[in-house]
Coordinates of N, CA and C in Angstrom, one line a residue:
M1 N 0.8 -1.2 0.0 CA 0.0 0.0 0.0 C 0.9 1.2 0.0
G2 N 1.8 1.4 0.9 CA 2.8 2.4 0.9 C 2.3 3.8 1.2
V3 N 1.2 4.0 1.8 CA 0.6 5.4 2.1 C 0.2 5.4 3.6
V4 N 0.1 6.6 4.1 CA -0.5 6.9 5.4 C -1.9 7.4 5.1
S5 N -2.9 6.8 5.7 CA -4.3 7.3 5.4 C -5.1 7.4 6.7
A6 N -5.9 8.4 6.7 CA -6.9 8.5 7.8 C -8.3 8.5 7.2
I7 N -9.1 7.5 7.6 CA -10.4 7.3 6.9 C -11.5 7.3 7.9
L8 N -12.6 8.0 7.7 CA -13.8 7.9 8.5 C -14.6 6.7 8.1
R9 N -14.9 5.8 9.0 CA -15.7 4.6 8.7 C -17.0 4.6 9.5
G10 N -18.0 5.4 9.1 CA -19.3 5.3 9.7 C -19.3 6.0 11.1
S11 N -20.4 6.0 11.8 CA -20.5 6.7 13.1 C -19.8 5.9 14.2
A12 N -19.5 4.7 14.0 CA -18.9 3.9 15.1 C -17.5 4.2 15.3
A13 N -16.8 4.9 14.4 CA -15.4 5.2 14.6 C -15.1 6.6 14.4
A14 N -14.5 7.2 15.4 CA -14.1 8.7 15.3 C -13.1 8.9 14.2
C15 N -12.1 8.0 14.1 CA -11.1 8.1 13.1 C -10.3 6.9 13.0
I16 N -9.8 6.6 11.9 CA -9.0 5.4 11.7 C -7.7 5.9 11.1
L17 N -6.5 5.5 11.6 CA -5.3 5.9 11.1 C -4.5 4.6 10.8
L18 N -4.1 4.4 9.6 CA -3.2 3.3 9.2 C -1.9 3.9 8.9
A19 N -0.9 3.8 9.8 CA 0.4 4.5 9.5 C 1.3 3.5 8.9
L20 N 1.5 3.7 7.6 CA 2.4 2.8 6.8 C 3.4 3.7 6.1
P21 N 4.5 3.2 5.7 CA 5.5 4.1 5.1 C 4.9 4.9 3.9
G22 N 5.1 6.2 3.8 CA 4.6 7.0 2.8 C 4.2 8.3 3.2
A23 N 3.3 9.0 2.5 CA 2.9 10.3 2.7 C 1.5 10.4 3.3
V24 N 1.2 11.5 4.0 CA -0.1 11.7 4.6 C -1.1 12.1 3.5
M25 N -2.3 11.5 3.5 CA -3.3 11.7 2.5 C -4.5 12.5 3.1
A26 N -4.8 12.4 4.4 CA -6.1 13.0 4.8 C -6.1 13.1 6.3
Q27 N -7.1 13.7 6.9 CA -7.4 13.7 8.3 C -8.9 13.5 8.5
T28 N -9.4 13.1 9.6 CA -10.8 12.8 9.8 C -11.4 13.3 11.0
N29 N -12.7 13.5 10.9 CA -13.7 13.8 12.0 C -13.1 14.4 13.2
G30 N -12.5 15.5 13.1 CA -12.0 16.2 14.3 C -10.7 15.8 14.9
C31 N -10.1 14.7 14.4 CA -8.7 14.3 14.8 C -7.8 14.9 13.8
A32 N -6.8 15.7 14.3 CA -5.8 16.4 13.5 C -4.6 15.5 13.4
L33 N -4.1 15.3 12.2 CA -3.0 14.5 11.9 C -1.8 15.5 11.6
Q34 N -0.7 15.3 12.3 CA 0.5 16.1 12.2 C 1.7 15.2 12.0
N35 N 2.6 15.6 11.1 CA 3.8 14.9 10.9 C 4.8 15.3 11.9
G36 N 5.5 14.3 12.5 CA 6.6 14.6 13.5 C 7.9 14.2 12.9
D37 N 9.0 14.4 13.7 CA 10.3 14.1 13.3 C 10.5 12.6 13.0
G38 N 11.4 12.2 12.1 CA 11.7 10.8 11.9 C 10.5 10.0 11.4
G39 N 9.6 10.6 10.7 CA 8.5 9.9 10.1 C 7.3 9.6 11.1
R40 N 7.4 10.1 12.3 CA 6.4 9.9 13.3 C 5.1 10.6 12.9
R41 N 4.0 10.1 13.3 CA 2.7 10.8 13.1 C 2.0 11.0 14.4
I42 N 1.5 12.2 14.6 CA 0.8 12.6 15.8 C -0.6 12.9 15.5
L43 N -1.5 12.2 16.2 CA -2.9 12.3 16.0 C -3.5 12.9 17.3
R44 N -4.0 14.2 17.1 CA -4.7 14.9 18.3 C -6.2 14.8 18.1
C45 N -6.9 14.2 19.0 CA -8.3 14.0 18.9 C -9.1 14.7 19.9
P46 N -10.4 14.9 19.7 CA -11.2 15.6 20.7 C -11.2 14.7 22.0
G47 N -11.5 15.4 23.1 CA -11.6 14.7 24.3 C -10.2 14.5 25.0
G48 N -9.2 15.1 24.5 CA -7.9 15.0 25.2 C -7.1 13.7 24.9
V49 N -7.3 13.1 23.8 CA -6.6 11.9 23.4 C -5.5 12.3 22.4
T50 N -4.3 12.0 22.6 CA -3.2 12.2 21.7 C -2.5 10.8 21.5
V51 N -2.3 10.5 20.2 CA -1.6 9.2 19.9 C -0.4 9.6 19.0
T52 N 0.8 9.2 19.4 CA 2.0 9.4 18.6 C 2.4 8.0 18.1
A53 N 2.6 7.9 16.8 CA 2.9 6.6 16.2 C 4.3 6.7 15.6
E54 N 5.1 5.7 15.8 CA 6.4 5.7 15.1 C 6.2 5.4 13.7
A55 N 7.2 5.7 12.8 CA 7.1 5.5 11.4 C 6.8 4.0 11.2
G56 N 5.8 3.7 10.3 CA 5.5 2.3 10.0 C 4.5 1.6 11.0
A57 N 4.1 2.3 12.0 CA 3.2 1.7 12.9 C 1.8 1.5 12.2
S58 N 1.1 0.5 12.6 CA -0.2 0.2 12.0 C -1.2 0.0 13.1
F59 N -2.2 0.9 13.1 CA -3.2 0.9 14.2 C -4.5 1.5 13.7
T60 N -5.6 1.2 14.5 CA -6.9 1.8 14.2 C -7.4 2.4 15.5
L61 N -8.0 3.6 15.4 CA -8.6 4.2 16.5 C -10.1 3.9 16.4
H62 N -10.8 3.7 17.6 CA -12.2 3.4 17.6 C -12.9 4.4 18.6
D63 N -14.1 4.8 18.3 CA -15.0 5.5 19.2 C -16.2 4.6 19.4
R64 N -16.1 3.7 20.3 CA -17.2 2.7 20.6 C -18.5 3.3 21.1
N65 N -18.3 4.4 21.9 CA -19.6 5.0 22.5 C -20.1 6.1 21.7
G66 N -19.5 6.5 20.6 CA -20.0 7.5 19.7 C -20.0 8.9 20.2
D67 N -19.1 9.2 21.2 CA -19.1 10.6 21.7 C -18.1 11.5 21.0
G68 N -17.5 11.1 19.9 CA -16.6 11.9 19.1 C -15.2 11.9 19.5
S69 N -14.9 11.1 20.6 CA -13.5 11.0 21.0 C -13.1 9.5 21.0
P70 N -12.0 9.1 20.5 CA -11.6 7.7 20.5 C -11.4 7.2 21.9
D71 N -11.8 5.9 22.1 CA -11.7 5.3 23.4 C -10.9 4.0 23.3
S72 N -10.4 3.6 22.1 CA -9.6 2.4 22.0 C -8.8 2.5 20.7
A73 N -7.7 1.7 20.7 CA -6.9 1.5 19.5 C -6.6 0.1 19.4
S74 N -6.6 -0.4 18.1 CA -6.1 -1.7 17.8 C -4.8 -1.6 17.1
L75 N -3.7 -2.1 17.8 CA -2.4 -1.9 17.3 C -1.9 -3.3 16.7
R76 N -1.4 -3.2 15.5 CA -1.0 -4.4 14.8 C 0.5 -4.5 14.6
R77 N 1.2 -3.3 14.5 CA 2.6 -3.4 14.2 C 3.3 -2.1 14.8
K78 N 4.5 -2.3 15.3 CA 5.3 -1.2 15.9 C 4.7 -0.6 17.1
A79 N 5.1 0.7 17.3 CA 4.8 1.3 18.6 C 3.9 2.6 18.5
I80 N 3.1 2.8 19.5 CA 2.4 4.0 19.7 C 2.5 4.5 21.2
L81 N 2.5 5.8 21.3 CA 2.5 6.4 22.7 C 1.1 7.0 22.8
V82 N 0.4 6.7 23.9 CA -1.0 7.2 24.1 C -0.9 8.1 25.3
D83 N -1.5 9.3 25.1 CA -1.6 10.3 26.2 C -3.1 10.6 26.3
V84 N -3.7 10.3 27.5 CA -5.1 10.6 27.7 C -5.2 11.6 28.9
D85 N -5.7 12.7 28.6 CA -5.9 13.8 29.6 C -7.2 13.5 30.3
S86 N -7.2 13.0 31.5 CA -8.4 12.6 32.3 C -9.3 13.8 32.6
S87 N -8.7 15.0 32.6 CA -9.6 16.2 32.8 C -10.5 16.5 31.7
R88 N -10.1 15.9 30.5 CA -10.9 16.2 29.3 C -11.6 14.9 28.7
H89 N -11.1 13.8 29.1 CA -11.6 12.5 28.6 C -12.4 11.8 29.6
S90 N -13.7 11.6 29.4 CA -14.5 11.1 30.5 C -14.4 9.6 30.7
G91 N -14.1 8.8 29.7 CA -14.0 7.3 29.9 C -12.6 6.8 29.9
G92 N -12.5 5.5 30.0 CA -11.2 4.9 29.9 C -10.7 4.8 28.5
F93 N -9.5 4.3 28.3 CA -8.9 4.1 27.0 C -8.2 2.7 27.0
Q94 N -8.3 2.0 25.9 CA -7.5 0.7 25.9 C -6.8 0.5 24.5
V95 N -5.7 -0.2 24.6 CA -5.0 -0.6 23.4 C -5.1 -2.1 23.3
V96 N -5.6 -2.6 22.2 CA -5.7 -4.0 22.0 C -4.7 -4.5 20.9
T97 N -3.9 -5.5 21.2 CA -2.9 -6.1 20.3 C -3.2 -7.5 20.2
P98 N -2.5 -8.2 19.3 CA -2.8 -9.7 19.2 C -2.5 -10.4 20.5
Q99 N -1.6 -9.9 21.4 CA -1.2 -10.6 22.6 C -1.8 -10.0 23.9
A100 N -2.2 -8.8 23.8 CA -2.6 -8.1 25.1 C -3.6 -7.1 25.0
I101 N -4.2 -6.7 26.1 CA -5.1 -5.5 26.2 C -4.5 -4.7 27.3
A102 N -4.2 -3.4 27.0 CA -3.7 -2.4 28.0 C -4.8 -1.3 28.2
A103 N -5.3 -1.1 29.4 CA -6.4 -0.2 29.6 C -6.0 0.8 30.8
V104 N -6.4 2.0 30.6 CA -6.2 3.0 31.6 C -7.3 4.1 31.7
R105 N -7.0 5.0 32.6 CA -7.9 6.2 32.7 C -6.9 7.3 33.0
G106 N -6.7 8.2 32.1 CA -5.9 9.4 32.3 C -4.4 9.1 32.6
T107 N -3.7 8.8 31.6 CA -2.2 8.5 31.8 C -1.5 8.6 30.5
Q108 N -0.2 8.2 30.5 CA 0.6 8.1 29.3 C 1.4 6.8 29.3
W109 N 1.3 6.1 28.2 CA 2.0 4.8 28.1 C 2.3 4.5 26.7
A110 N 3.3 3.6 26.5 CA 3.7 3.2 25.2 C 3.4 1.7 25.0
V111 N 3.0 1.3 23.8 CA 2.7 -0.1 23.5 C 3.4 -0.4 22.2
D112 N 4.2 -1.5 22.2 CA 5.0 -1.9 21.0 C 4.7 -3.3 20.7
V113 N 4.4 -3.5 19.4 CA 4.1 -4.9 18.9 C 5.1 -5.3 17.9
G114 N 5.7 -6.5 18.1 CA 6.7 -7.0 17.1 C 7.2 -8.3 17.6
G115 N 7.6 -9.1 16.6 CA 8.2 -10.4 17.0 C 7.3 -11.3 17.8
G116 N 6.0 -11.3 17.6 CA 5.1 -12.1 18.4 C 5.0 -11.7 19.8
Q117 N 5.3 -10.4 20.1 CA 5.2 -10.0 21.5 C 4.6 -8.6 21.6
T118 N 3.9 -8.3 22.6 CA 3.5 -6.9 23.0 C 4.2 -6.5 24.2
S119 N 4.9 -5.3 24.1 CA 5.5 -4.7 25.3 C 4.8 -3.4 25.7
V120 N 4.6 -3.2 27.0 CA 3.9 -2.0 27.5 C 4.8 -1.4 28.5
L121 N 5.0 0.0 28.4 CA 5.7 0.7 29.3 C 4.9 1.9 29.8
V122 N 4.8 2.1 31.1 CA 4.0 3.3 31.6 C 5.0 4.4 31.9
V123 N 4.6 5.6 31.4 CA 5.3 6.8 31.6 C 4.7 7.6 32.7
R124 N 3.4 7.7 32.8 CA 2.7 8.4 33.8 C 1.4 7.7 34.1
G125 N 1.0 7.7 35.4 CA -0.3 7.0 35.8 C -0.1 5.5 36.0
A126 N -1.2 4.8 35.8 CA -1.2 3.4 36.0 C -2.0 2.7 34.9
V127 N -1.5 1.5 34.5 CA -2.1 0.8 33.4 C -2.3 -0.7 33.8
G128 N -3.5 -1.2 33.5 CA -3.8 -2.6 33.7 C -3.5 -3.3 32.3
V129 N -2.7 -4.4 32.4 CA -2.4 -5.2 31.2 C -2.8 -6.6 31.4
R130 N -3.4 -7.2 30.4 CA -3.8 -8.6 30.5 C -3.8 -9.2 29.1
R131 N -3.8 -10.5 29.1 CA -4.0 -11.2 27.8 C -5.5 -11.2 27.6
P132 N -5.9 -11.5 26.3 CA -7.4 -11.4 26.0 C -8.2 -12.3 27.0
Q133 N -7.6 -13.4 27.5 CA -8.2 -14.2 28.5 C -7.2 -14.2 29.7
G134 N -7.5 -13.6 30.8 CA -6.6 -13.6 31.9 C -6.8 -12.4 32.8
D135 N -6.1 -12.5 34.0 CA -6.2 -11.5 35.0 C -5.2 -10.4 34.6
P136 N -5.5 -9.1 35.0 CA -4.6 -8.0 34.7 C -3.5 -7.9 35.7
V137 N -2.3 -7.3 35.3 CA -1.3 -6.8 36.2 C -1.4 -5.3 36.1
I138 N -1.0 -4.6 37.1 CA -1.0 -3.2 37.1 C 0.4 -2.7 37.0
L139 N 0.7 -1.8 36.1 CA 2.0 -1.1 35.8 C 1.9 0.3 36.3
R140 N 3.0 0.8 36.9 CA 3.1 2.1 37.4 C 4.3 2.8 36.6
P141 N 4.5 4.1 36.8 CA 5.6 4.7 36.0 C 6.9 4.0 36.1
G142 N 7.5 3.8 34.9 CA 8.8 3.1 34.8 C 8.7 1.6 34.7
E143 N 7.5 1.1 34.9 CA 7.4 -0.4 34.9 C 6.9 -0.8 33.5
G144 N 7.2 -2.0 33.1 CA 6.7 -2.6 31.9 C 6.5 -4.0 32.0
V145 N 5.9 -4.6 30.9 CA 5.6 -6.0 30.8 C 5.7 -6.4 29.4
D146 N 6.2 -7.6 29.1 CA 6.3 -8.2 27.8 C 5.3 -9.3 27.8
V147 N 4.4 -9.3 26.8 CA 3.3 -10.3 26.7 C 3.5 -11.1 25.4
R148 N 3.6 -12.4 25.6 CA 3.7 -13.3 24.5 C 2.4 -14.2 24.6
S149 N 2.1 -14.9 23.5 CA 1.0 -15.8 23.5 C 1.3 -16.9 24.6
G150 N 0.2 -17.4 25.2 CA 0.4 -18.5 26.2 C -0.3 -18.2 27.4
T151 N 0.0 -18.9 28.5 CA -0.7 -18.8 29.7 C 0.2 -18.4 30.9
A152 N 1.5 -18.3 30.7 CA 2.5 -18.0 31.8 C 2.1 -16.7 32.4
P153 N 2.3 -16.6 33.7 CA 1.9 -15.3 34.4 C 2.7 -14.1 33.9
L154 N 2.1 -13.0 33.8 CA 2.8 -11.8 33.3 C 3.7 -11.3 34.4
E155 N 4.9 -10.9 34.1 CA 5.9 -10.4 35.0 C 6.1 -8.9 34.8
V156 N 5.7 -8.1 35.9 CA 5.9 -6.7 35.9 C 7.3 -6.4 36.3
R157 N 8.0 -5.6 35.5 CA 9.4 -5.3 35.8 C 9.7 -3.8 35.6
R158 N 10.6 -3.3 36.4 CA 11.1 -1.9 36.2 C 12.0 -2.0 35.0
W159 N 11.7 -1.2 33.9 CA 12.5 -1.3 32.7 C 13.8 -0.6 32.9
P160 N 14.9 -1.2 32.5 CA 16.2 -0.5 32.5 C 16.1 0.8 31.7
G161 N 16.8 1.8 32.2 CA 16.8 3.1 31.6 C 17.0 3.1 30.1
P162 N 18.1 2.3 29.6 CA 18.3 2.3 28.2 C 17.2 1.7 27.4
R163 N 16.5 0.7 27.9 CA 15.4 0.1 27.2 C 14.2 1.1 27.1
A164 N 13.8 1.7 28.2 CA 12.8 2.7 28.2 C 13.1 3.8 27.3
A165 N 14.3 4.3 27.4 CA 14.7 5.5 26.6 C 14.7 5.1 25.1
A166 N 15.1 3.9 24.7 CA 15.1 3.5 23.3 C 13.7 3.5 22.7
L167 N 12.7 2.9 23.5 CA 11.3 2.9 23.0 C 10.8 4.3 22.9
L168 N 11.0 5.1 23.9 CA 10.4 6.5 23.9 C 11.1 7.4 22.9
A169 N 12.3 7.1 22.6 CA 13.0 7.9 21.5 C 12.4 7.6 20.1
R170 N 11.9 6.4 19.9 CA 11.2 6.0 18.7 C 10.0 6.8 18.5
L171 N 9.4 7.3 19.7 CA 8.2 8.0 19.7 C 8.4 9.5 19.9
G172 N 9.6 10.0 19.8 CA 9.9 11.4 19.9 C 9.9 11.9 21.3
Q173 N 10.1 11.1 22.3 CA 10.1 11.5 23.7 C 11.5 11.5 24.3

């Protein structure tokens, strides 16, 4: 495909962004798309939701309750940084990947998908992470978890500075 596109798909989705290598083609339904350094894309949406995607990230934003503000993202490849301003966003927000679901209310966290694994790092606030079937673990600032398919317990760990810095640098932080 080789393009970045933002497409409105009916009233059930506030905006959809498929970030693939290439040029920006459009913006949608109140979500402003901005180019960042290094091929990053920044999507600023109503309700205090900002999503920063590294170059080549592939994800979809959803507005399940139809209030005009996205409340979830489906992430298929690479990393996004989600910043939810709880003073402006009334509901929770979750990121769904093939291996995990990360959900919060008013925080900032990064989610990275690749190599059959989902990695979640909390920058600010707290995030619950679980497999599609399973109990959540709670991450606090500086903590992360790597989720692979399977049933092994999820292990919350404080991420070493270089690992956290490398992921956040991919996202312009």
